[in-house]
Coordinates of C-alpha atoms and ligand atoms in Angstrom, one line a residue:
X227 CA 10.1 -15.2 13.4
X228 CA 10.1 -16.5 9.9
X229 CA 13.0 -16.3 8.1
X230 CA 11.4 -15.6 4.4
X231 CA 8.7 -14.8 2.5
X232 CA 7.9 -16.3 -1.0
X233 CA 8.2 -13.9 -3.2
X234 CA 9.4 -14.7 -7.0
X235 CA 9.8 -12.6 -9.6
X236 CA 8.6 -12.1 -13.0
X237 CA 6.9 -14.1 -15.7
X238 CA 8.9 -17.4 -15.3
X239 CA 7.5 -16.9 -12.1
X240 CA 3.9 -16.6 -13.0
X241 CA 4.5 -19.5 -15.6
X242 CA 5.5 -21.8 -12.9
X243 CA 2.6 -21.0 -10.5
X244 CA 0.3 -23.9 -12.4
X245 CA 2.8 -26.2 -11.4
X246 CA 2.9 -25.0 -7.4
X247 CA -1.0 -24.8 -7.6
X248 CA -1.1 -28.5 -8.9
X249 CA 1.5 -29.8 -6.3
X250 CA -1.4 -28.4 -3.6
X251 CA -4.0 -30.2 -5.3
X252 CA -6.5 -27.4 -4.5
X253 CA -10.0 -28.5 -5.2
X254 CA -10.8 -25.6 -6.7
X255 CA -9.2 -22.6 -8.4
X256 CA -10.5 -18.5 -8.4
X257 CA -9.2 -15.9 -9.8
X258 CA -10.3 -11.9 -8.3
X259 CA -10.0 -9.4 -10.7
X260 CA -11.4 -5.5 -10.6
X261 CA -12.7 -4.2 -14.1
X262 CA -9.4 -2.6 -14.6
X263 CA -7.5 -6.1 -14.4
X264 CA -10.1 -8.1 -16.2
X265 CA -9.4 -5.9 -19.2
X266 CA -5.8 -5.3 -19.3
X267 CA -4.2 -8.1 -17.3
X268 CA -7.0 -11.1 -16.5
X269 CA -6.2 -12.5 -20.4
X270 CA -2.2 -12.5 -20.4
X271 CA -2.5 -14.1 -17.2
X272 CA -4.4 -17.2 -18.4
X273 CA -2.2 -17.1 -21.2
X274 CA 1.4 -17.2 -19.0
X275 CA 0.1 -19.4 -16.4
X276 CA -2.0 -21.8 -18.6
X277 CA -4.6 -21.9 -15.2
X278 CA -7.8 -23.1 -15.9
X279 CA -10.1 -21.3 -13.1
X280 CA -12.9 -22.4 -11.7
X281 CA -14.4 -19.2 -11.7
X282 CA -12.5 -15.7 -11.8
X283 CA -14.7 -13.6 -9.8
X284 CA -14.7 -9.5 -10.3
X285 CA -15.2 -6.2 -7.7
X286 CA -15.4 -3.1 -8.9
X287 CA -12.6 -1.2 -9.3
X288 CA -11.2 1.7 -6.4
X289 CA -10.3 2.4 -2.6
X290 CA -14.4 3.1 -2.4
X291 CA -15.2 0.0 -2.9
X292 CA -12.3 -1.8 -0.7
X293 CA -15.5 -2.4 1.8
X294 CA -17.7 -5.3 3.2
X295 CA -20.6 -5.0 0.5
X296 CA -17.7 -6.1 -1.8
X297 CA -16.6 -8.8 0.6
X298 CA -20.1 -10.0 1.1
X299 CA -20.5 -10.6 -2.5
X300 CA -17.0 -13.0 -3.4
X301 CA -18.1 -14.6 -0.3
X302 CA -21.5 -15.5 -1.7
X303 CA -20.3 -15.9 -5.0
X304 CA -17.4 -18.4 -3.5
X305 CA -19.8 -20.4 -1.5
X306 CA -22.0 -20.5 -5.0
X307 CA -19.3 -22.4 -7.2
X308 CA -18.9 -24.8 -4.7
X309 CA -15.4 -23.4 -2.8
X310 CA -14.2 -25.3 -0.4
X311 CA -11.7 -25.4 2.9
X312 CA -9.0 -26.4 0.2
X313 CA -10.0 -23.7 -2.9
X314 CA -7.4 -21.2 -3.3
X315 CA -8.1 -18.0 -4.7
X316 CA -5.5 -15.6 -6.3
X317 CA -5.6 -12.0 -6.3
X318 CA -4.7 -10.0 -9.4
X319 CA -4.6 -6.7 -9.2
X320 CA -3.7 -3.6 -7.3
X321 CA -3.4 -2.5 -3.7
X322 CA -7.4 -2.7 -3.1
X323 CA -7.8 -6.6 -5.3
X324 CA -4.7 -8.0 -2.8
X325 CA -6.0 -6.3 0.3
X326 CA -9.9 -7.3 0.1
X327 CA -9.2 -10.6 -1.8
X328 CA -6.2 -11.5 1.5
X329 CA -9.1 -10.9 3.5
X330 CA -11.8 -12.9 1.9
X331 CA -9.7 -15.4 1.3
X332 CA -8.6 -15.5 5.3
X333 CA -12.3 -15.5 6.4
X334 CA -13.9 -17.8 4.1
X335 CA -14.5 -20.8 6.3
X336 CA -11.9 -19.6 8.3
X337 CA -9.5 -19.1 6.1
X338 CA -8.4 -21.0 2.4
X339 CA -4.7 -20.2 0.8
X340 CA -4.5 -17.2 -1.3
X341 CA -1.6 -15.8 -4.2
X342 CA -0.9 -12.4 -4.9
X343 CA -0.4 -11.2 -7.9
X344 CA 0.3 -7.5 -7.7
X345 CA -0.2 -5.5 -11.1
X346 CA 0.1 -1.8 -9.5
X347 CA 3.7 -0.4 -8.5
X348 CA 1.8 0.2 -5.4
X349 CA 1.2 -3.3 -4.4
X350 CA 4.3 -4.4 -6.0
X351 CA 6.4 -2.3 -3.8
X352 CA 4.2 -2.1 -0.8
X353 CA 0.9 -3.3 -0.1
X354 CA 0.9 -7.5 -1.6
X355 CA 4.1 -8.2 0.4
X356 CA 4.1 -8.1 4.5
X357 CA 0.5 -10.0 4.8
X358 CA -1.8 -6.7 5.3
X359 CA -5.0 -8.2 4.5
X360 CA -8.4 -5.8 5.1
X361 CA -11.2 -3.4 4.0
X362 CA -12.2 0.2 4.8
X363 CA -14.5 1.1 7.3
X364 CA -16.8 4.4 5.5
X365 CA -13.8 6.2 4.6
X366 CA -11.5 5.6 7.5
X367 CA -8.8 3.5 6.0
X368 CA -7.8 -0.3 6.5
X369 CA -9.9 -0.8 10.1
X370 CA -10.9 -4.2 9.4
X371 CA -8.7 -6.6 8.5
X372 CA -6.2 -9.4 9.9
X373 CA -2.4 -9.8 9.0
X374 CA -1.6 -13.1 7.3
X375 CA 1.2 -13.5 4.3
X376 CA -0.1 -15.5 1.4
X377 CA 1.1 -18.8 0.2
X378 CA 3.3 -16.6 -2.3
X379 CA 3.5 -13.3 -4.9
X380 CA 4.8 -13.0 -8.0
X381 CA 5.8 -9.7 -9.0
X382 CA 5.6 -9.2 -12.4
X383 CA 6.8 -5.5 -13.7
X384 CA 5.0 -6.6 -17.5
X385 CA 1.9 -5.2 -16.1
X386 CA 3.4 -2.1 -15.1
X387 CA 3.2 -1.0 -18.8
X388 CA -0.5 -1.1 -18.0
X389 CA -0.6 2.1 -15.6
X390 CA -1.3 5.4 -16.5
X391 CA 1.5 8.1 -15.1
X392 CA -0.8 8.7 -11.3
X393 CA -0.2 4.7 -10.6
X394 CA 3.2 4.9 -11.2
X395 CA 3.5 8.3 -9.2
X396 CA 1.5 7.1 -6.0
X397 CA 4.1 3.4 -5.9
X398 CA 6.9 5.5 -6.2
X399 CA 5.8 6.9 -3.1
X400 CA 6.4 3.9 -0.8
X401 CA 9.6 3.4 -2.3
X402 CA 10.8 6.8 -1.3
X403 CA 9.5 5.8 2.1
X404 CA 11.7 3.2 1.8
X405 CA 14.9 5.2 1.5
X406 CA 13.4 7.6 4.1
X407 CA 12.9 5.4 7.0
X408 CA 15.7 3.2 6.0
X409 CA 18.1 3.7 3.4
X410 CA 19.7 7.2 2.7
X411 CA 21.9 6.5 -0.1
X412 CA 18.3 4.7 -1.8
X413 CA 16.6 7.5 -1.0
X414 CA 19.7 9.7 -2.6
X415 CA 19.4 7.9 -5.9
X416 CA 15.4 7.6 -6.0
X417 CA 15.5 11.7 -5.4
X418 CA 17.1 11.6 -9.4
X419 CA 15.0 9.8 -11.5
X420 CA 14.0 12.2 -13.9
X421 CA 10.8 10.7 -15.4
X422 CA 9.0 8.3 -13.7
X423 CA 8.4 5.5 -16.4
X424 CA 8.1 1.8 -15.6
X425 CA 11.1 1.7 -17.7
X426 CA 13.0 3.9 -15.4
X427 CA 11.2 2.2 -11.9
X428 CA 11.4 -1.4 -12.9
X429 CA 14.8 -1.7 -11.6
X430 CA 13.9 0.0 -8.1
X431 CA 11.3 -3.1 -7.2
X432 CA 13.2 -5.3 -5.7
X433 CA 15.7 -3.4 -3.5
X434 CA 12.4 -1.9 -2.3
X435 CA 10.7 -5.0 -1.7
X436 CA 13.6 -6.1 0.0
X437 CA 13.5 -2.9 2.6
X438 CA 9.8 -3.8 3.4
X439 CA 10.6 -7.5 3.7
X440 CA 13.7 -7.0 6.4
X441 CA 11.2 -4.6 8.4
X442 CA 8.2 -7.3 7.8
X443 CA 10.6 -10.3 9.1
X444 CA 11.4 -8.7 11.7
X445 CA 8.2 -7.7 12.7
X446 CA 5.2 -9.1 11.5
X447 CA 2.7 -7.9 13.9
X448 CA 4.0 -4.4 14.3
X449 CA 4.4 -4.5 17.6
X450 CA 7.4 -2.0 17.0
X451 CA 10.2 -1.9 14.4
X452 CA 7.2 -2.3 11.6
X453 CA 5.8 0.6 12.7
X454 CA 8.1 2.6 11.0
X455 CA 6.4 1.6 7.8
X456 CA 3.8 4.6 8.7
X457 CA 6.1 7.2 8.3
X458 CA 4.0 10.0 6.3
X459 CA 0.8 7.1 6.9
X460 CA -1.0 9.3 10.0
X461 CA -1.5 12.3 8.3
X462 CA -1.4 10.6 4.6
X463 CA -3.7 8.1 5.7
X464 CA -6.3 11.2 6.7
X465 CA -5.7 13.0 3.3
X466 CA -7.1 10.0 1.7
X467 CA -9.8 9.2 3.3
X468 CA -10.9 13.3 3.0
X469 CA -10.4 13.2 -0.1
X470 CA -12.4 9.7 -0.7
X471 CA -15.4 11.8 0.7
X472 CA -15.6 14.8 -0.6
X473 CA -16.8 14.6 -4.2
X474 CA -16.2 18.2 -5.2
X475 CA -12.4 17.7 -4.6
X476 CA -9.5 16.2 -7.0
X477 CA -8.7 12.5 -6.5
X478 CA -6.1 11.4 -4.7
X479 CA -4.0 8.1 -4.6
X480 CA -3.2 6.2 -1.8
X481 CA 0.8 7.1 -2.6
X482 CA -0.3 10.7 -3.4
X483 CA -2.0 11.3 -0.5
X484 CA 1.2 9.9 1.7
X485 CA 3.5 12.1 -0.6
X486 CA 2.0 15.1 1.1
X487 CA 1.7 13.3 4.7
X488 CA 5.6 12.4 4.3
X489 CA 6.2 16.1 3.7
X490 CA 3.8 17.0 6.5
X491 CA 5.6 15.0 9.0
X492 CA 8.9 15.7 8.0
X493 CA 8.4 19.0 8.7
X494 CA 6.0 18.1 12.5
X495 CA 9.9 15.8 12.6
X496 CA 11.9 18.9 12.6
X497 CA 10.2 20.2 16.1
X498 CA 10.2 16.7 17.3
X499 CA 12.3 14.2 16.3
X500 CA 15.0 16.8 16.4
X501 CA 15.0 16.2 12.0
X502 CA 17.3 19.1 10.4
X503 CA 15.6 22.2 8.8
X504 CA 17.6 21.5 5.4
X505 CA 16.5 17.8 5.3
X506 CA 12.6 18.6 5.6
X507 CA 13.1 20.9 3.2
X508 CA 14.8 18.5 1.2
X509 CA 12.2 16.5 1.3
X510 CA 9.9 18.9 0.2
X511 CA 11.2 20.1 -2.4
X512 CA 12.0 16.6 -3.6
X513 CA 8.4 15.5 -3.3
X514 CA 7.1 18.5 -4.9
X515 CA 9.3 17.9 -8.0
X516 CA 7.5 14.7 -8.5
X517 CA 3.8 15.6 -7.2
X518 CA 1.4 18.4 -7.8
X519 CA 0.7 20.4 -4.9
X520 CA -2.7 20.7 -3.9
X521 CA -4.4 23.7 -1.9
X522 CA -5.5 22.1 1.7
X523 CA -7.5 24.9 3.0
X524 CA -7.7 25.8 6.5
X525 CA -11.4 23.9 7.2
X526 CA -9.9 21.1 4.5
X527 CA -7.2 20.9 7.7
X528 CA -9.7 20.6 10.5
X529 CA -11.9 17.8 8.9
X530 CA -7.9 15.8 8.8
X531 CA -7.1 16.5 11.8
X532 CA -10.2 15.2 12.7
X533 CA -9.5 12.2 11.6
X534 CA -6.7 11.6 13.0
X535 CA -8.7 10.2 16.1
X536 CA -9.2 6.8 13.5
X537 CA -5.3 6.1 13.3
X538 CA -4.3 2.1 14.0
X539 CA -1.5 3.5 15.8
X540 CA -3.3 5.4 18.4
X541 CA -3.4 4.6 22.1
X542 CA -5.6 5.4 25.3
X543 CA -6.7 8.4 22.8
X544 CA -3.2 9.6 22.2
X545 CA -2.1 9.9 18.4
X546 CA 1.5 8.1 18.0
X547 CA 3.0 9.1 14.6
X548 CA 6.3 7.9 12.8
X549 CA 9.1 10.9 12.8
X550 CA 12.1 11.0 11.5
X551 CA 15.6 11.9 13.2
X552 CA 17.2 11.7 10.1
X553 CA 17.0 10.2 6.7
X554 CA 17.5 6.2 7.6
X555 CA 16.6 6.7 11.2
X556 CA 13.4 6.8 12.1
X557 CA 11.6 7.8 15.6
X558 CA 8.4 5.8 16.3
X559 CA 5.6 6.5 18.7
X560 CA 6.0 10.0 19.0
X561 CA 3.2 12.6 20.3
X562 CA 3.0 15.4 18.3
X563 CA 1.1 19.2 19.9
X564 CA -1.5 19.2 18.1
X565 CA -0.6 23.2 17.4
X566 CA 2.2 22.2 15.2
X567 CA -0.3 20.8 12.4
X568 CA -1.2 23.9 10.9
X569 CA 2.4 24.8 10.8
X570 CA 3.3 21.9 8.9
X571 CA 0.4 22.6 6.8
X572 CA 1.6 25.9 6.0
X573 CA 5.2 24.2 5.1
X574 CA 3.8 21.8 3.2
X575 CA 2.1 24.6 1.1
X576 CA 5.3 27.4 1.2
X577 CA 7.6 27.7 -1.7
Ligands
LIG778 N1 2.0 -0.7 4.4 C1 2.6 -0.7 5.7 C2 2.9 -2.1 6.1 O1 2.7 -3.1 5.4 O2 3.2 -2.3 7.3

């Protein structure tokens, strides 16, 4: 078990990274941006870090394109400017820039060193920290990918001030998570922020980054205690990848979509993970202060439900999902009857 990871924080941090990156003596330095990132982030990096690239290399922006037509091209366009066993490439961006670039980066000739330099609340919080590296399969979410921690992150909250409102809204989602599945008196203080500004969420990165990292430490593979990290993931995890598919409805975020799974599962928790009727609806109503509801119609259901079949978690066909006992103790590998669903749809929808 490792006893850290190398996270640092802010833009001393980021200013320092030249200095780290020289001490490797890579022979060759690329930056992966999205078009979001080039354009509000990919020029104050250059400028804090003083890093002459070799090449910064660009995906197109959003979850659809977190895929292997993406991958297939930084791979091509890697092995065209020359990279090399010892090239490091550094991921700037959001959840889908540090997922896809971890993985290019661990499969180019078998793998070269990688940064991550998360610039969503999302990745800040959640998805550049803990060494999930991977791409979507179609729509089903994260099948492809290995686990492997970068050479280091710098979280910067600067870039924060680049996010519209629905970034901000789908981070703060794992860091409720956080308080949920391990910290109730987080949780309680989370619960009254009152506008979610990067002002007001700044403060919140690190003692959330420092829930996932104990959990992480202690289990890097998730062969149990990490597990509990997918608390509101089964069913939120279905929501998104619905929703990536089906054109004529609203878009949903990755945090978004596990708002409502968090909701739906505290609620499948109550029946059992022997969760209290006043803390589900706690958490409902807490969620549904911050989040829009959205009408999930009874053939919206079926189609997640369906999905469900796709979950990582899932076992000789059963469908293991993260409960919650109480807020702070959470209840992993638990079947669910599959009749409780719509009942936890029709909670998730009730006043
Ligand atoms: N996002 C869940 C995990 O890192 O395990």
């Amino acid at each position: 078990m490792k006893d850290q990871i190398n996270i640092t924080y802010g833009l001393s941090a980021i200013k320092d990274l030249k200095a780290v990156l020289d001490s490797k003596q890579y022979s060759s330095v690329f930056i992966l941006v999205d078009n979001n990132t080039k354009k509000h982030c990919l020029k104050g990096f250059l400028e804090y870090s003083s890093i002459i690239p070799t090449a910064v290399l660009t995906m197109p922006a959003g979850e659809e394109n977190k895929n292997l037509t993406s991958c297939q091209s930084l791979w091509e366009e890697l092995s065209a400017e020359g990279a090399d066993r010892n090239s490091v490439l550094i991921n700037l961006g959001g959840g889908v820039v540090t997922d896809l670039g971890g993985f290019v980066a661990c499969t180019f000739k078998r793998g070269i060193d990688f940064y991550n330099i998360p610039t969503s609340l999302l990745a800040m919080v959640d998805a550049s920290v803990g060494g999930k590296t991977g791409i979507d399969l179609g729509a089903l979410k994260n099948q492809i990918g290995i686990i492997q921690e970068p050479q280091g992150v710098i979280i910067a909250a600067e870039w924060l001030k680049t996010l519209v409102h629905e970034e901000l809204r789908s981070g703060f989602a794992e860091m409720l998570k956080h308080g949920l599945i391990a910290n109730p008196d987080y949780w309680n203080t989370l619960k009254t922020i009152s506008d979610l500004s990067a002002h007001n969420l700044e403060g919140f990165i690190k003692p959330s980054v420092a829930e996932k990292t104990k959990v992480v430490l202690e289990d890097p593979y998730e062969k149990g205690l990490r597990k509990i990290l997918n608390f509101g993931h089964t069913l939120g995890h279905a929501i998104e990848s619905y929703y990536l598919t089906s054109p004529d409805k609203a878009r949903l975020l990755h945090g978004e979509a596990v708002a409502i799974g968090m909701v739906l599962e505290a609620y499948l928790a109550t029946k059992c993970s022997g969760l209290r009727a006043a803390t589900a609806n706690e958490i409902k109503h807490t969620f549904k202060s911050f989040y829009p509801i959205i009408t999930i119609s009874s053939e919206d259901q079926k189609a997640i439900i369906d999905l469900l079949r796709h979950d990582k978690k899932n076992k000789a066909g059963r469908i293991n999902f993260v409960l919650l006992k109480a807020i702070g103790k959470p209840d992993i590998d638990v079947e669910v009857p599959q009749e409780l669903f719509a009942e936890a749809f029709a909670f998730y929808q009730s006043a």
